[in-house]
């Protein structure tokens, strides 16, 4: 793992969430939350259970539509994202509860991450044989690259349901990477992992960020991990933002200490 501070400078603003409020009936999941994400940075979202972290990722990729606020992604202002738009714009994600096809092989699961990249219908593909062939080759090349990158060659034919939890998480990351995202949303990618699995996942997250320049928004409970790998941190508590800054600033913030870091986890 590279020694911190990392020698990579984030770029300009990629995503800005402004005054986002989201409620489910009487439950206020997010209350006027604003923050930005810069190109190439690793941005962590932390906070106790029920703070609104997963809801925020769901707003970013269009699964939830906020009642208030705006989302500016690469200069385009929206009231809400639509899942298909988000995917086409290069936003990919993994889920807090793994969302893979358990009966399908690792390879087939990763291929589902390429669906959006395939153009045209089956008929079109049959007519434009040349183009379809080129696309097919490109898909295979990318999938093989992701498999090499995440070191999962040996399990490519294994049904996902038979894999240990840590490897399933890695396959889910592989599927997200197959889409060649510019913004990757990771919902607790290291939850439930042992120390070794966590170290591997940390290294992969850093490698993705460094080698592909992928911007990453990461929800994580392990404070050691968060402080080690993130450039900046947003802290949510009961749907409100109570902290926003570098890991050092967050560590020193009294509001954050009181609400979160002070209690044992
Ligand atoms: N689909 C939903 N329907 C109803 N309530 C929800 C839904 N999703 C989240 N919530 C509620 O919103 C709040 C924030 O949840 P969530 O975003 O999952 O928090 P976190 O990821 O920080 O643990 C919680 O009170 C949760 O019960
Ligand atoms: Mg959550």
Short mmCIF file of C-alpha atoms and ligand atoms in Angstrom, two decimals:
data_model
loop_
_atom_site.label_atom_id
_atom_site.label_comp_id
_atom_site.label_asym_id
_atom_site.label_seq_id
_atom_site.Cartn_x
_atom_site.Cartn_y
_atom_site.Cartn_z
CA UNK A 1 0.00 0.00 0.00
CA UNK A 2 1.39 3.46 -0.85
CA UNK A 3 2.39 5.62 2.08
CA UNK A 4 0.05 8.50 2.81
CA UNK A 5 -0.38 11.31 1.97
CA UNK A 6 -0.95 9.94 -1.49
CA UNK A 7 0.86 11.68 -4.28
CA UNK A 8 -2.16 11.96 -6.56
CA UNK A 9 -4.04 15.21 -6.90
CA UNK A 10 -7.80 15.10 -7.48
CA UNK A 11 -9.07 17.20 -10.38
CA UNK A 12 -12.05 19.53 -10.78
CA UNK A 13 -15.61 18.96 -9.63
CA UNK A 14 -17.31 15.89 -11.09
CA UNK A 15 -20.48 15.65 -9.02
CA UNK A 16 -22.30 18.15 -6.82
CA UNK A 17 -25.22 17.20 -4.59
CA UNK A 18 -27.04 20.28 -3.40
CA UNK A 19 -29.71 20.50 -0.68
CA UNK A 20 -30.76 16.87 -1.13
CA UNK A 21 -33.77 15.85 0.96
CA UNK A 22 -35.36 12.43 0.77
CA UNK A 23 -38.19 11.02 2.89
CA UNK A 24 -40.00 7.69 3.00
CA UNK A 25 -43.38 8.56 4.46
CA UNK A 26 -42.49 10.02 7.85
CA UNK A 27 -38.87 8.80 7.78
CA UNK A 28 -36.46 11.54 6.79
CA UNK A 29 -33.55 9.63 5.29
CA UNK A 30 -31.68 12.72 4.01
CA UNK A 31 -32.14 16.31 5.15
CA UNK A 32 -30.67 19.12 3.02
CA UNK A 33 -27.40 17.35 2.37
CA UNK A 34 -24.82 19.06 0.13
CA UNK A 35 -21.35 17.91 -0.88
CA UNK A 36 -19.19 17.59 -3.97
CA UNK A 37 -16.97 14.91 -5.47
CA UNK A 38 -13.85 15.77 -7.47
CA UNK A 39 -12.56 13.89 -10.49
CA UNK A 40 -10.20 11.05 -9.47
CA UNK A 41 -10.73 11.34 -5.72
CA UNK A 42 -11.74 8.70 -3.20
CA UNK A 43 -14.61 10.20 -1.24
CA UNK A 44 -15.85 8.31 1.80
CA UNK A 45 -19.32 8.56 3.34
CA UNK A 46 -19.44 7.48 6.98
CA UNK A 47 -22.06 7.52 9.73
CA UNK A 48 -23.97 5.18 12.04
CA UNK A 49 -26.53 2.67 10.75
CA UNK A 50 -29.62 4.40 9.40
CA UNK A 51 -27.73 7.68 8.81
CA UNK A 52 -28.76 7.78 5.15
CA UNK A 53 -25.54 6.57 3.49
CA UNK A 54 -27.04 3.94 1.20
CA UNK A 55 -29.92 6.28 0.42
CA UNK A 56 -27.40 8.85 -0.80
CA UNK A 57 -25.82 6.35 -3.21
CA UNK A 58 -29.32 5.47 -4.42
CA UNK A 59 -29.97 9.15 -5.13
CA UNK A 60 -26.66 9.47 -7.00
CA UNK A 61 -27.45 6.58 -9.33
CA UNK A 62 -31.13 7.36 -9.71
CA UNK A 63 -32.75 4.55 -7.74
CA UNK A 64 -34.32 7.08 -5.35
CA UNK A 65 -35.74 10.41 -6.46
CA UNK A 66 -35.19 13.14 -3.83
CA UNK A 67 -38.07 15.48 -2.91
CA UNK A 68 -35.67 18.43 -2.85
CA UNK A 69 -32.29 19.38 -4.21
CA UNK A 70 -30.26 19.14 -7.39
CA UNK A 71 -27.63 16.80 -8.75
CA UNK A 72 -24.95 18.26 -11.01
CA UNK A 73 -22.94 15.61 -12.82
CA UNK A 74 -20.20 16.83 -15.15
CA UNK A 75 -21.88 20.20 -15.55
CA UNK A 76 -25.40 18.92 -16.23
CA UNK A 77 -27.93 19.95 -13.57
CA UNK A 78 -30.76 17.53 -12.77
CA UNK A 79 -33.58 17.34 -10.25
CA UNK A 80 -32.94 13.63 -10.11
CA UNK A 81 -30.90 10.96 -11.85
CA UNK A 82 -32.52 8.13 -13.81
CA UNK A 83 -30.81 4.71 -13.41
CA UNK A 84 -30.29 4.23 -17.13
CA UNK A 85 -28.87 7.77 -17.53
CA UNK A 86 -26.58 7.16 -14.60
CA UNK A 87 -25.26 3.96 -16.13
CA UNK A 88 -24.80 5.50 -19.57
CA UNK A 89 -23.03 8.47 -17.95
CA UNK A 90 -20.48 6.07 -16.51
CA UNK A 91 -21.78 5.58 -12.97
CA UNK A 92 -21.51 1.99 -11.67
CA UNK A 93 -22.01 0.58 -8.21
CA UNK A 94 -21.90 -2.35 -5.85
CA UNK A 95 -24.49 -3.04 -3.16
CA UNK A 96 -24.48 -3.41 0.61
CA UNK A 97 -26.13 -6.82 0.13
CA UNK A 98 -24.36 -8.52 -2.75
CA UNK A 99 -26.53 -8.42 -5.89
CA UNK A 100 -25.17 -11.15 -8.15
CA UNK A 101 -26.76 -14.10 -9.98
CA UNK A 102 -25.73 -16.84 -7.54
CA UNK A 103 -26.34 -19.75 -9.91
CA UNK A 104 -24.33 -18.20 -12.74
CA UNK A 105 -20.57 -18.44 -13.15
CA UNK A 106 -18.20 -15.64 -12.20
CA UNK A 107 -17.53 -14.99 -15.89
CA UNK A 108 -21.24 -14.74 -16.80
CA UNK A 109 -21.87 -12.37 -13.88
CA UNK A 110 -19.03 -10.11 -15.00
CA UNK A 111 -20.41 -10.16 -18.56
CA UNK A 112 -23.70 -8.68 -17.34
CA UNK A 113 -21.67 -5.58 -16.47
CA UNK A 114 -20.98 -5.11 -20.21
CA UNK A 115 -24.64 -5.07 -21.29
CA UNK A 116 -24.81 -1.31 -21.63
CA UNK A 117 -21.74 -1.31 -23.81
CA UNK A 118 -23.35 -3.56 -26.40
CA UNK A 119 -24.98 -1.56 -29.16
CA UNK A 120 -27.85 -2.54 -31.37
CA UNK A 121 -30.28 -5.43 -31.41
CA UNK A 122 -29.56 -9.03 -32.26
CA UNK A 123 -30.91 -8.42 -35.78
CA UNK A 124 -28.70 -5.37 -36.25
CA UNK A 125 -25.77 -7.35 -34.98
CA UNK A 126 -26.54 -10.07 -37.52
CA UNK A 127 -26.65 -7.51 -40.36
CA UNK A 128 -23.58 -5.59 -39.24
CA UNK A 129 -21.53 -8.67 -38.71
CA UNK A 130 -18.24 -6.81 -38.77
CA UNK A 131 -19.24 -4.33 -36.11
CA UNK A 132 -20.80 -6.98 -33.90
CA UNK A 133 -17.62 -9.02 -34.16
CA UNK A 134 -15.48 -6.05 -33.16
CA UNK A 135 -17.77 -5.35 -30.20
CA UNK A 136 -17.64 -8.96 -29.14
CA UNK A 137 -13.84 -8.93 -29.22
CA UNK A 138 -13.70 -5.69 -27.27
CA UNK A 139 -16.10 -7.07 -24.66
CA UNK A 140 -13.98 -10.16 -24.21
CA UNK A 141 -10.78 -8.17 -24.01
CA UNK A 142 -12.19 -5.91 -21.30
CA UNK A 143 -13.63 -8.79 -19.30
CA UNK A 144 -10.30 -10.63 -19.40
CA UNK A 145 -8.52 -7.46 -18.31
CA UNK A 146 -10.83 -7.09 -15.28
CA UNK A 147 -10.40 -10.77 -14.37
CA UNK A 148 -6.60 -10.38 -14.46
CA UNK A 149 -6.72 -7.10 -12.59
CA UNK A 150 -8.75 -8.54 -9.70
CA UNK A 151 -6.83 -11.83 -9.72
CA UNK A 152 -9.86 -14.10 -10.12
CA UNK A 153 -8.68 -16.26 -13.05
CA UNK A 154 -8.92 -19.45 -11.02
CA UNK A 155 -12.63 -19.02 -10.19
CA UNK A 156 -13.91 -17.79 -13.55
CA UNK A 157 -16.12 -20.87 -14.10
CA UNK A 158 -17.30 -21.25 -10.49
CA UNK A 159 -20.95 -20.48 -9.69
CA UNK A 160 -20.92 -17.33 -7.55
CA UNK A 161 -23.09 -18.92 -4.85
CA UNK A 162 -20.31 -21.39 -4.03
CA UNK A 163 -17.69 -18.73 -3.35
CA UNK A 164 -16.78 -17.40 0.09
CA UNK A 165 -18.25 -14.02 0.90
CA UNK A 166 -15.04 -12.04 0.38
CA UNK A 167 -14.64 -13.37 -3.15
CA UNK A 168 -18.29 -12.68 -3.98
CA UNK A 169 -17.64 -9.06 -3.06
CA UNK A 170 -14.67 -9.06 -5.41
CA UNK A 171 -16.79 -10.48 -8.24
CA UNK A 172 -19.32 -7.73 -7.67
CA UNK A 173 -16.52 -5.19 -8.01
CA UNK A 174 -15.43 -6.96 -11.21
CA UNK A 175 -18.90 -6.63 -12.69
CA UNK A 176 -18.96 -2.91 -11.87
CA UNK A 177 -15.50 -2.45 -13.45
CA UNK A 178 -16.55 -4.28 -16.60
CA UNK A 179 -18.78 -1.28 -17.34
CA UNK A 180 -15.63 0.92 -17.41
CA UNK A 181 -17.15 3.46 -15.01
CA UNK A 182 -15.84 6.97 -14.48
CA UNK A 183 -17.62 7.09 -11.10
CA UNK A 184 -17.76 3.99 -8.95
CA UNK A 185 -20.11 3.80 -5.95
CA UNK A 186 -19.16 1.18 -3.37
CA UNK A 187 -21.61 0.39 -0.55
CA UNK A 188 -19.63 -1.23 2.28
CA UNK A 189 -17.28 -3.23 0.04
CA UNK A 190 -15.37 -4.58 3.06
CA UNK A 191 -18.25 -5.31 5.45
CA UNK A 192 -18.16 -8.83 6.86
CA UNK A 193 -14.62 -9.50 5.61
CA UNK A 194 -11.71 -10.84 7.61
CA UNK A 195 -8.51 -8.80 7.95
CA UNK A 196 -6.81 -10.37 4.94
CA UNK A 197 -9.83 -9.97 2.67
CA UNK A 198 -10.10 -6.34 3.76
CA UNK A 199 -6.45 -5.68 2.91
CA UNK A 200 -6.96 -7.19 -0.54
CA UNK A 201 -10.08 -5.13 -1.18
CA UNK A 202 -8.31 -1.94 -0.01
CA UNK A 203 -5.49 -2.60 -2.42
CA UNK A 204 -7.92 -3.22 -5.31
CA UNK A 205 -9.85 -0.03 -4.57
CA UNK A 206 -6.61 1.98 -4.54
CA UNK A 207 -5.37 0.25 -7.70
CA UNK A 208 -8.61 0.98 -9.57
CA UNK A 209 -8.35 4.61 -8.53
CA UNK A 210 -4.69 4.93 -9.49
CA UNK A 211 -4.53 2.86 -12.66
CA UNK A 212 -7.83 3.85 -14.25
CA UNK A 213 -8.26 7.24 -12.59
CA UNK A 214 -11.74 6.14 -11.51
CA UNK A 215 -13.51 8.45 -9.06
CA UNK A 216 -14.78 6.47 -6.09
CA UNK A 217 -17.51 7.16 -3.53
CA UNK A 218 -17.17 4.64 -0.75
CA UNK A 219 -19.37 3.82 2.25
CA UNK A 220 -17.31 2.08 4.91
CA UNK A 221 -17.55 1.45 8.65
CA UNK A 222 -13.93 0.53 9.30
CA UNK A 223 -12.44 3.85 10.34
CA UNK A 224 -8.89 2.64 9.81
CA UNK A 225 -9.69 1.89 6.18
CA UNK A 226 -11.53 5.18 5.69
CA UNK A 227 -8.71 7.25 7.16
CA UNK A 228 -6.10 5.35 5.13
CA UNK A 229 -7.56 5.42 1.66
CA UNK A 230 -9.90 8.38 1.33
CA UNK A 231 -9.04 11.90 0.19
CA UNK A 232 -12.09 13.46 1.83
CA UNK A 233 -14.89 12.25 4.06
CA UNK A 234 -18.59 13.18 4.41
CA UNK A 235 -20.18 12.36 7.78
CA UNK A 236 -23.93 11.75 7.98
CA UNK A 237 -25.96 11.41 11.17
CA UNK A 238 -29.75 10.97 11.20
CA UNK A 239 -29.91 12.14 7.59
CA UNK A 240 -27.93 15.35 8.16
CA UNK A 241 -24.38 16.15 7.17
CA UNK A 242 -22.38 16.84 10.33
CA UNK A 243 -18.87 16.78 8.90
CA UNK A 244 -16.99 17.18 5.63
CA UNK A 245 -13.24 17.34 5.17
CA UNK A 246 -9.95 15.49 5.01
CA UNK A 247 -9.49 12.46 7.27
CA UNK A 248 -7.40 14.63 9.64
CA UNK A 249 -10.09 17.32 9.81
CA UNK A 250 -12.76 14.70 10.48
CA UNK A 251 -10.68 13.11 13.23
CA UNK A 252 -10.44 16.48 14.98
CA UNK A 253 -14.07 17.57 14.54
CA UNK A 254 -15.88 17.70 17.88
CA UNK A 255 -19.31 17.26 16.27
CA UNK A 256 -18.12 14.08 14.58
CA UNK A 257 -16.42 12.76 17.71
CA UNK A 258 -19.57 13.34 19.74
CA UNK A 259 -21.93 11.79 17.22
CA UNK A 260 -19.90 8.94 15.90
CA UNK A 261 -16.24 8.42 16.60
CA UNK A 262 -16.75 8.70 20.34
CA UNK A 263 -19.00 5.66 20.52
CA UNK A 264 -17.54 2.17 20.35
CA UNK A 265 -18.20 0.20 17.15
N1 LIG B 1 -36.78 1.91 0.61
C1 LIG B 1 -36.97 2.40 1.82
N2 LIG B 1 -38.21 2.49 2.37
C2 LIG B 1 -38.41 2.99 3.60
N3 LIG B 1 -37.44 3.46 4.39
C3 LIG B 1 -36.18 3.41 3.91
C4 LIG B 1 -35.87 2.87 2.62
N4 LIG B 1 -34.53 2.96 2.41
C5 LIG B 1 -34.03 3.51 3.52
N5 LIG B 1 -35.02 3.77 4.44
C6 LIG B 1 -34.83 4.41 5.76
O1 LIG B 1 -34.02 5.55 5.58
C7 LIG B 1 -33.09 5.67 6.65
C8 LIG B 1 -31.68 5.67 6.09
O2 LIG B 1 -31.40 4.36 5.61
P1 LIG B 1 -30.07 4.01 4.84
O3 LIG B 1 -29.85 4.99 3.77
O4 LIG B 1 -30.15 2.58 4.44
O5 LIG B 1 -28.96 4.20 5.99
P2 LIG B 1 -27.45 3.68 6.10
O6 LIG B 1 -27.04 3.14 4.77
O7 LIG B 1 -26.67 4.87 6.53
O8 LIG B 1 -27.45 2.62 7.16
C9 LIG B 1 -33.38 4.54 7.61
O9 LIG B 1 -34.24 5.02 8.61
C10 LIG B 1 -34.07 3.52 6.73
O10 LIG B 1 -34.93 2.71 7.48
MG1 LIG B 2 -26.41 1.26 4.21
#
